[in-house]
Amino acid sequence: MGSRSVGAVGSVFASLILLLIGVLAFSIRLFSVIKYESVIHEFDPYFNFRVTQYLSKHGIYEFWNWFDDRTWYPLGRVIGGTVYPGLTLTAGFMWWLVNSLNIPLSVETVCVFTAPIFSANASWATFLLTREVKGTGAGLAAATLLAMVPSYMSRSVAGSYDNEAVAIFALIFTFYLYIKTLNTGSLFYAILNAFAYFYMVCSWGGYTFIINLIPMHVLLCIVTGRYSARLYIAYAPLIILGTILAALVPVVGFNAVMTSEHFASFLVLVLIHVVAVAYHVKRLLSPQMYKMAVMFVGMVGMAGAITLGVILVTLVAASPTKGWSGRSLSLLDPTYASKYIPIIASVSEHQPPTWPSYFMDINVLAFLVPAGIIACFCPLSDSSSFVVLYLVTAAYFSGVMVRLMLVLAPAACILSGIALSEVFSTFTRSLKYQAPLTVESQGSQDMDPSKMNNLSVNSKLGEHSALGEHSSDKPEKNELKEKSSKRSRKKEKDKEVLLKASESDKKKRLLGLPFEASAVGIVLLVILGSLYVVHCVWAAAEAYSAPSIVLTSHTPGGLHVFDDFREAYAWLRHNTEENDKVASWWDYGYQTTAMANRTVIVDNNTWNNTHIATVGTAMSSPEKQAWEIFQSLDVKYVFVIFGGLVGYPSDDINKFLWMVRIGGGVFPHIKEPDYLRDGTYRIDAQATPTMLNCLMYKLSYYRFAEASMDGKGYDRVRRTEIGRKNFKLTHFEEVFTTHHWMVRIYKLKPPRNRLRGRAKKKAKLDVKSSKLTSSKLLPRKNPF
Amino acid sequence: MAGAAGDVKALFSSLKSAYVATPTKLKIIDLYVFYALCTAVIQVVYMALVGSFPFNAFLSGFLSCVGTAVLAVCLRMQVNPKNKEFKELSLERAFADFVLANLVLHLVIMNFLG
């Protein structure tokens, strides 16, 4: 609609605004670099960074064949065949490009800024998608909203070098090309669409969302009688080409045709052919002949369908995974993961979200979305039904996993953009046509109360909101956005002028609001938009920019920086042998390999549950058994993360129950109730002896009581005094503890060779005595 | 029963008479689609008899046939004068798109084959 009415001047303005939106999307994500420094964040990004380094150093062929022996010792990991290579290849290509242009950027710099660059791309893709659905105005509004939506920002600040950074762009762009193909029926766009889908498959496991959402939409169109040749052209080539392209990606491979996640698309492919033939035959035959044909085919087809169903069921049963993968299953049944797969449930981003997190992550968009849905239904088209379907499914999935809020954010932005642009154009239109419409508007009000209701809903919602491009100017990027807002206002006026030509027939539809109401409405919209911007900027600056390897706290004395992680990794890098093995809980595996360059036992890839359970068992066993387990894995150093001294809550003691659960899942002699006193997890004097004796407790609290100020050993995270103080380590020795005690590194003592002759007896005795200590000796120390 | 058979006969004859009226160009495309589908069926039968061992070979062979058929159907839809949606699309443009799509498809297939 809008795209046709905007003239040459308008399109120049639109492209300028788009440029500014890109700048906004890029620059709002730089808070992390300004407030902290240009570093890679968190856990997974370190792995991606290491892979990119390897790629840039050794070239792409070496990359595909890379067997990494510095992780999952002694198993190793085939990196080339188990990563989604999209992000790495993108950053590697960008690095190669700038270097061949003689711009000497380091790999790390390129990696840090990949996410902001791609979020600018994502907001442009959003513009394109929304323009296909509802015109240029809505597109610009949606793009502005997406440029700073907190949910997306949380995954794409500078330094957050993770798959999602690229994948969200790929997701939106794939949807855009699908809608474009659907609207034009051009085979050319269908091919581009398949390539966009390929890029998405390369970059993120979330591609299954696309390969299920698009068939769902096709099915919806068929069921509602909206089948057209364009739908066929948009769908069938995409599935055929997309399937082969997906199979080209090593990590997907034959899964593209073998797992149930993809079966829906094949089923719909068969269905669309049946429907296509039916429509074709219908056109060839006379109506009564067609009816007869349907009867005839119906009888034969019923038998055929039954056999097909049987074949399909057997196929599903015969497929290697017997259905769906764990993560997908936990999407369909939210309780699945917590029941069967503790390793998936243990990751905090796989938990269901809380209500405040919706407000935090999409803010006012949550209120605008319903208005957007109404606007999509006003004239329902294939493309607007797609957007609504996208929103509904994404809203469901975001309710299952916090992490999938990220998929919801673009949908919410698109629909809110549509809502804002509709509300704004209604307001400005009624301002403009106020004078000639006063008489007629009353008439139209009487005539069409239902429409009026709709509108008042819109405007009420609108009062809680504002048009992104008008509002974004106020607090922060004032100069940049001031221009864009003026331009968009001008553009609106241009539109109005064009509308004037067809005024006579439009008049009926111009639901003129009173002048004052619309003026107040616009003001309120702008105010609420500014609130959104303020919230987004706050989220960017305060909530989502922390790199989590460098922590800060505000004290009366000023900013205090905790740089313990890098301190520890640097110590490992400089003070240990190159081939030493370092054990820790899996969260820190990627960082250890990337920053300390030492071999680790388990890492964040979590592909081998047994291996992780072994480490979990070691951490929850008494010292002696733990030493034996680590010795059998050839481990030299063990480190734990300890936040008790400075009050860092996500330390290993707080994660410890997951280690017990995961360890106990494979080795049944580790039992969770042994670590709980009456069902509560505690580390004070009333903790169970098993807990007070396990390796994790000892490594965390070794020397803690002596070193703490009052000598009592007060844990500032658990807010309690620790249960066991002044103990000695027999099989481990402390080699390094960082400045704030956040990382404590221990070395395994070498096996004693003095008592070689009596080693066996001694070992037996030791086992017995350690059992004794755990069961009998300690309760005596215990006040109970 | 005889009535049903007669109905079917009438149905087929009317289908035939309706189909005879289609332009020759479209008939050629139909033949092409038919040929591609036959090849696909032959491959599936062969796979069922001999086994699917080099699975990527079977997959690329089968998908190349099906893909060819699908693309040809797309072309047929675009050049069919009865389809009002594609009036602005010229014959040449439709054919160029078709060739491009086939090129891409078979490049990908060749890549997957090896």
PDB file of N, CA and C in Angstrom, chain A residues 342-343 345-347 583-588 602 609-621 630 638-642 650-672 675 681 691 694-697 699-700 718:
ATOM      1  N   PRO A 342      18.698 -33.811  32.607  1.00  0.00           N
ATOM      2  CA  PRO A 342      19.114 -32.735  33.514  1.00  0.00           C
ATOM      3  C   PRO A 342      20.077 -31.762  32.856  1.00  0.00           C
ATOM      4  N   ILE A 343      20.830 -32.239  31.872  1.00  0.00           N
ATOM      5  CA  ILE A 343      21.838 -31.356  31.304  1.00  0.00           C
ATOM      6  C   ILE A 343      21.203 -30.233  30.506  1.00  0.00           C
ATOM      7  N   ALA A 345      18.050 -29.181  31.279  1.00  0.00           N
ATOM      8  CA  ALA A 345      17.322 -28.404  32.278  1.00  0.00           C
ATOM      9  C   ALA A 345      18.253 -27.541  33.115  1.00  0.00           C
ATOM     10  N   SER A 346      19.536 -27.951  33.216  1.00  0.00           N
ATOM     11  CA  SER A 346      20.428 -27.220  34.108  1.00  0.00           C
ATOM     12  C   SER A 346      20.836 -25.869  33.545  1.00  0.00           C
ATOM     13  N   VAL A 347      20.638 -25.646  32.256  1.00  0.00           N
ATOM     14  CA  VAL A 347      21.043 -24.374  31.682  1.00  0.00           C
ATOM     15  C   VAL A 347      19.940 -23.347  31.934  1.00  0.00           C
ATOM     16  N   ALA A 583      40.770 -29.664  34.873  1.00  0.00           N
ATOM     17  CA  ALA A 583      39.372 -30.052  35.056  1.00  0.00           C
ATOM     18  C   ALA A 583      38.623 -28.940  35.762  1.00  0.00           C
ATOM     19  N   SER A 584      37.389 -28.745  35.317  1.00  0.00           N
ATOM     20  CA  SER A 584      36.504 -27.811  36.000  1.00  0.00           C
ATOM     21  C   SER A 584      35.101 -28.217  35.592  1.00  0.00           C
ATOM     22  N   TRP A 585      34.111 -27.557  36.135  1.00  0.00           N
ATOM     23  CA  TRP A 585      32.754 -27.843  35.674  1.00  0.00           C
ATOM     24  C   TRP A 585      32.634 -27.368  34.231  1.00  0.00           C
ATOM     25  N   TRP A 586      31.684 -27.949  33.456  1.00  0.00           N
ATOM     26  CA  TRP A 586      31.713 -27.738  32.009  1.00  0.00           C
ATOM     27  C   TRP A 586      31.508 -26.294  31.598  1.00  0.00           C
ATOM     28  N   ASP A 587      30.891 -25.479  32.452  1.00  0.00           N
ATOM     29  CA  ASP A 587      30.639 -24.085  32.086  1.00  0.00           C
ATOM     30  C   ASP A 587      31.901 -23.357  31.657  1.00  0.00           C
ATOM     31  N   TYR A 588      33.032 -23.759  32.259  1.00  0.00           N
ATOM     32  CA  TYR A 588      34.247 -22.979  32.034  1.00  0.00           C
ATOM     33  C   TYR A 588      35.175 -23.625  31.014  1.00  0.00           C
ATOM     34  N   VAL A 602      35.782 -31.490  30.022  1.00  0.00           N
ATOM     35  CA  VAL A 602      34.425 -31.280  29.480  1.00  0.00           C
ATOM     36  C   VAL A 602      34.282 -29.798  29.143  1.00  0.00           C
ATOM     37  N   ASN A 609      27.227 -37.004  27.780  1.00  0.00           N
ATOM     38  CA  ASN A 609      26.676 -36.882  29.123  1.00  0.00           C
ATOM     39  C   ASN A 609      27.495 -37.656  30.150  1.00  0.00           C
ATOM     40  N   THR A 610      27.990 -38.829  29.760  1.00  0.00           N
ATOM     41  CA  THR A 610      28.740 -39.660  30.697  1.00  0.00           C
ATOM     42  C   THR A 610      30.000 -38.951  31.167  1.00  0.00           C
ATOM     43  N   HIS A 611      30.658 -38.299  30.252  1.00  0.00           N
ATOM     44  CA  HIS A 611      31.903 -37.615  30.574  1.00  0.00           C
ATOM     45  C   HIS A 611      31.635 -36.491  31.579  1.00  0.00           C
ATOM     46  N   ILE A 612      30.560 -35.761  31.352  1.00  0.00           N
ATOM     47  CA  ILE A 612      30.210 -34.686  32.274  1.00  0.00           C
ATOM     48  C   ILE A 612      29.833 -35.281  33.620  1.00  0.00           C
ATOM     49  N   ALA A 613      29.104 -36.398  33.556  1.00  0.00           N
ATOM     50  CA  ALA A 613      28.714 -37.044  34.814  1.00  0.00           C
ATOM     51  C   ALA A 613      29.939 -37.495  35.590  1.00  0.00           C
ATOM     52  N   THR A 614      31.005 -37.907  34.884  1.00  0.00           N
ATOM     53  CA  THR A 614      32.222 -38.310  35.570  1.00  0.00           C
ATOM     54  C   THR A 614      32.803 -37.145  36.365  1.00  0.00           C
ATOM     55  N   VAL A 615      32.867 -35.986  35.715  1.00  0.00           N
ATOM     56  CA  VAL A 615      33.392 -34.813  36.416  1.00  0.00           C
ATOM     57  C   VAL A 615      32.462 -34.435  37.563  1.00  0.00           C
ATOM     58  N   GLY A 616      31.151 -34.509  37.333  1.00  0.00           N
ATOM     59  CA  GLY A 616      30.198 -34.200  38.402  1.00  0.00           C
ATOM     60  C   GLY A 616      30.376 -35.137  39.582  1.00  0.00           C
ATOM     61  N   THR A 617      30.599 -36.425  39.272  1.00  0.00           N
ATOM     62  CA  THR A 617      30.818 -37.398  40.335  1.00  0.00           C
ATOM     63  C   THR A 617      32.078 -37.072  41.120  1.00  0.00           C
ATOM     64  N   ALA A 618      33.127 -36.711  40.391  1.00  0.00           N
ATOM     65  CA  ALA A 618      34.373 -36.376  41.073  1.00  0.00           C
ATOM     66  C   ALA A 618      34.166 -35.199  42.015  1.00  0.00           C
ATOM     67  N   MET A 619      33.448 -34.205  41.553  1.00  0.00           N
ATOM     68  CA  MET A 619      33.233 -33.026  42.376  1.00  0.00           C
ATOM     69  C   MET A 619      32.394 -33.351  43.606  1.00  0.00           C
ATOM     70  N   SER A 620      31.519 -34.343  43.478  1.00  0.00           N
ATOM     71  CA  SER A 620      30.655 -34.628  44.628  1.00  0.00           C
ATOM     72  C   SER A 620      31.152 -35.812  45.451  1.00  0.00           C
ATOM     73  N   SER A 621      32.335 -36.341  45.131  1.00  0.00           N
ATOM     74  CA  SER A 621      32.873 -37.443  45.926  1.00  0.00           C
ATOM     75  C   SER A 621      33.804 -36.894  47.004  1.00  0.00           C
ATOM     76  N   PHE A 630      40.099 -38.170  38.937  1.00  0.00           N
ATOM     77  CA  PHE A 630      40.870 -37.188  38.164  1.00  0.00           C
ATOM     78  C   PHE A 630      42.185 -37.785  37.682  1.00  0.00           C
ATOM     79  N   VAL A 638      42.810 -28.720  38.948  1.00  0.00           N
ATOM     80  CA  VAL A 638      41.367 -28.602  39.079  1.00  0.00           C
ATOM     81  C   VAL A 638      41.088 -27.194  39.550  1.00  0.00           C
ATOM     82  N   PHE A 639      40.096 -26.532  38.950  1.00  0.00           N
ATOM     83  CA  PHE A 639      39.754 -25.239  39.533  1.00  0.00           C
ATOM     84  C   PHE A 639      38.256 -25.127  39.779  1.00  0.00           C
ATOM     85  N   VAL A 640      37.935 -24.359  40.801  1.00  0.00           N
ATOM     86  CA  VAL A 640      36.524 -24.128  41.118  1.00  0.00           C
ATOM     87  C   VAL A 640      36.294 -22.623  41.147  1.00  0.00           C
ATOM     88  N   ILE A 641      35.058 -22.250  40.876  1.00  0.00           N
ATOM     89  CA  ILE A 641      34.675 -20.843  40.957  1.00  0.00           C
ATOM     90  C   ILE A 641      34.002 -20.640  42.303  1.00  0.00           C
ATOM     91  N   PHE A 642      34.462 -19.678  43.048  1.00  0.00           N
ATOM     92  CA  PHE A 642      33.977 -19.492  44.407  1.00  0.00           C
ATOM     93  C   PHE A 642      33.601 -18.031  44.608  1.00  0.00           C
ATOM     94  N   SER A 650      26.725 -16.715  40.997  1.00  0.00           N
ATOM     95  CA  SER A 650      26.689 -17.888  40.106  1.00  0.00           C
ATOM     96  C   SER A 650      28.005 -18.655  40.192  1.00  0.00           C
ATOM     97  N   ASP A 651      28.332 -19.101  41.374  1.00  0.00           N
ATOM     98  CA  ASP A 651      29.566 -19.865  41.533  1.00  0.00           C
ATOM     99  C   ASP A 651      29.260 -21.358  41.591  1.00  0.00           C
ATOM    100  N   ASP A 652      30.300 -22.147  41.780  1.00  0.00           N
ATOM    101  CA  ASP A 652      30.122 -23.595  41.674  1.00  0.00           C
ATOM    102  C   ASP A 652      29.311 -24.184  42.818  1.00  0.00           C
ATOM    103  N   ILE A 653      29.382 -23.575  43.993  1.00  0.00           N
ATOM    104  CA  ILE A 653      28.587 -24.122  45.103  1.00  0.00           C
ATOM    105  C   ILE A 653      27.096 -24.012  44.768  1.00  0.00           C
ATOM    106  N   ASN A 654      26.718 -22.931  44.132  1.00  0.00           N
ATOM    107  CA  ASN A 654      25.316 -22.796  43.753  1.00  0.00           C
ATOM    108  C   ASN A 654      24.931 -23.709  42.604  1.00  0.00           C
ATOM    109  N   LYS A 655      25.905 -24.090  41.785  1.00  0.00           N
ATOM    110  CA  LYS A 655      25.594 -25.004  40.683  1.00  0.00           C
ATOM    111  C   LYS A 655      25.751 -26.452  41.117  1.00  0.00           C
ATOM    112  N   PHE A 656      26.181 -26.628  42.364  1.00  0.00           N
ATOM    113  CA  PHE A 656      26.641 -27.948  42.766  1.00  0.00           C
ATOM    114  C   PHE A 656      25.558 -29.014  42.672  1.00  0.00           C
ATOM    115  N   LEU A 657      24.325 -28.646  42.996  1.00  0.00           N
ATOM    116  CA  LEU A 657      23.274 -29.665  42.962  1.00  0.00           C
ATOM    117  C   LEU A 657      23.099 -30.245  41.566  1.00  0.00           C
ATOM    118  N   TRP A 658      23.355 -29.427  40.552  1.00  0.00           N
ATOM    119  CA  TRP A 658      23.263 -29.952  39.181  1.00  0.00           C
ATOM    120  C   TRP A 658      24.362 -30.963  38.931  1.00  0.00           C
ATOM    121  N   MET A 659      25.550 -30.690  39.484  1.00  0.00           N
ATOM    122  CA  MET A 659      26.623 -31.675  39.330  1.00  0.00           C
ATOM    123  C   MET A 659      26.207 -32.985  39.968  1.00  0.00           C
ATOM    124  N   VAL A 660      25.580 -32.893  41.150  1.00  0.00           N
ATOM    125  CA  VAL A 660      25.140 -34.108  41.843  1.00  0.00           C
ATOM    126  C   VAL A 660      24.093 -34.818  41.004  1.00  0.00           C
ATOM    127  N   ARG A 661      23.138 -34.049  40.470  1.00  0.00           N
ATOM    128  CA  ARG A 661      22.063 -34.667  39.683  1.00  0.00           C
ATOM    129  C   ARG A 661      22.607 -35.333  38.429  1.00  0.00           C
ATOM    130  N   ILE A 662      23.456 -34.590  37.715  1.00  0.00           N
ATOM    131  CA  ILE A 662      23.975 -35.146  36.463  1.00  0.00           C
ATOM    132  C   ILE A 662      24.883 -36.333  36.756  1.00  0.00           C
ATOM    133  N   GLY A 663      25.713 -36.206  37.796  1.00  0.00           N
ATOM    134  CA  GLY A 663      26.574 -37.320  38.175  1.00  0.00           C
ATOM    135  C   GLY A 663      25.750 -38.526  38.609  1.00  0.00           C
ATOM    136  N   GLY A 664      24.735 -38.259  39.417  1.00  0.00           N
ATOM    137  CA  GLY A 664      23.901 -39.349  39.907  1.00  0.00           C
ATOM    138  C   GLY A 664      23.093 -40.020  38.821  1.00  0.00           C
ATOM    139  N   GLY A 665      22.843 -39.275  37.716  1.00  0.00           N
ATOM    140  CA  GLY A 665      22.091 -39.863  36.615  1.00  0.00           C
ATOM    141  C   GLY A 665      22.836 -41.009  35.967  1.00  0.00           C
ATOM    142  N   VAL A 666      24.178 -40.963  36.033  1.00  0.00           N
ATOM    143  CA  VAL A 666      24.973 -42.010  35.398  1.00  0.00           C
ATOM    144  C   VAL A 666      25.579 -42.947  36.445  1.00  0.00           C
ATOM    145  N   PHE A 667      26.037 -42.377  37.566  1.00  0.00           N
ATOM    146  CA  PHE A 667      26.646 -43.197  38.609  1.00  0.00           C
ATOM    147  C   PHE A 667      25.718 -43.186  39.834  1.00  0.00           C
ATOM    148  N   PRO A 668      24.946 -44.248  40.011  1.00  0.00           N
ATOM    149  CA  PRO A 668      23.861 -44.197  40.996  1.00  0.00           C
ATOM    150  C   PRO A 668      24.338 -44.102  42.448  1.00  0.00           C
ATOM    151  N   HIS A 669      25.645 -44.289  42.720  1.00  0.00           N
ATOM    152  CA  HIS A 669      26.031 -44.189  44.133  1.00  0.00           C
ATOM    153  C   HIS A 669      26.057 -42.745  44.613  1.00  0.00           C
ATOM    154  N   ILE A 670      25.948 -41.789  43.687  1.00  0.00           N
ATOM    155  CA  ILE A 670      25.787 -40.399  44.091  1.00  0.00           C
ATOM    156  C   ILE A 670      24.293 -40.138  44.218  1.00  0.00           C
ATOM    157  N   LYS A 671      23.849 -39.838  45.418  1.00  0.00           N
ATOM    158  CA  LYS A 671      22.409 -39.637  45.598  1.00  0.00           C
ATOM    159  C   LYS A 671      22.136 -38.227  46.073  1.00  0.00           C
ATOM    160  N   GLU A 672      21.207 -37.595  45.421  1.00  0.00           N
ATOM    161  CA  GLU A 672      20.928 -36.196  45.761  1.00  0.00           C
ATOM    162  C   GLU A 672      20.516 -36.007  47.214  1.00  0.00           C
ATOM    163  N   TYR A 675      22.959 -34.997  49.990  1.00  0.00           N
ATOM    164  CA  TYR A 675      23.540 -33.664  50.050  1.00  0.00           C
ATOM    165  C   TYR A 675      22.561 -32.643  50.608  1.00  0.00           C
ATOM    166  N   TYR A 681      19.071 -27.266  50.694  1.00  0.00           N
ATOM    167  CA  TYR A 681      20.479 -27.286  50.352  1.00  0.00           C
ATOM    168  C   TYR A 681      21.193 -26.288  51.241  1.00  0.00           C
ATOM    169  N   MET A 691      27.908 -33.741  52.251  1.00  0.00           N
ATOM    170  CA  MET A 691      28.121 -32.416  51.663  1.00  0.00           C
ATOM    171  C   MET A 691      29.425 -31.810  52.178  1.00  0.00           C
ATOM    172  N   CYS A 694      32.548 -33.447  50.552  1.00  0.00           N
ATOM    173  CA  CYS A 694      32.752 -33.618  49.124  1.00  0.00           C
ATOM    174  C   CYS A 694      33.815 -32.650  48.625  1.00  0.00           C
ATOM    175  N   LEU A 695      34.354 -32.999  47.482  1.00  0.00           N
ATOM    176  CA  LEU A 695      35.473 -32.234  46.964  1.00  0.00           C
ATOM    177  C   LEU A 695      35.096 -30.787  46.718  1.00  0.00           C
ATOM    178  N   MET A 696      33.899 -30.580  46.192  1.00  0.00           N
ATOM    179  CA  MET A 696      33.514 -29.215  45.859  1.00  0.00           C
ATOM    180  C   MET A 696      33.515 -28.326  47.102  1.00  0.00           C
ATOM    181  N   TYR A 697      32.970 -28.854  48.194  1.00  0.00           N
ATOM    182  CA  TYR A 697      32.964 -28.072  49.435  1.00  0.00           C
ATOM    183  C   TYR A 697      34.385 -27.766  49.868  1.00  0.00           C
ATOM    184  N   LEU A 699      37.268 -27.791  48.186  1.00  0.00           N
ATOM    185  CA  LEU A 699      38.046 -26.903  47.327  1.00  0.00           C
ATOM    186  C   LEU A 699      37.538 -25.471  47.427  1.00  0.00           C
ATOM    187  N   SER A 700      36.233 -25.311  47.647  1.00  0.00           N
ATOM    188  CA  SER A 700      35.700 -23.960  47.725  1.00  0.00           C
ATOM    189  C   SER A 700      36.094 -23.284  49.030  1.00  0.00           C
ATOM    190  N   ARG A 718      25.668 -17.335  50.292  1.00  0.00           N
ATOM    191  CA  ARG A 718      24.668 -18.129  51.006  1.00  0.00           C
ATOM    192  C   ARG A 718      24.197 -17.414  52.268  1.00  0.00           C
TER     193      ARG A 718
END
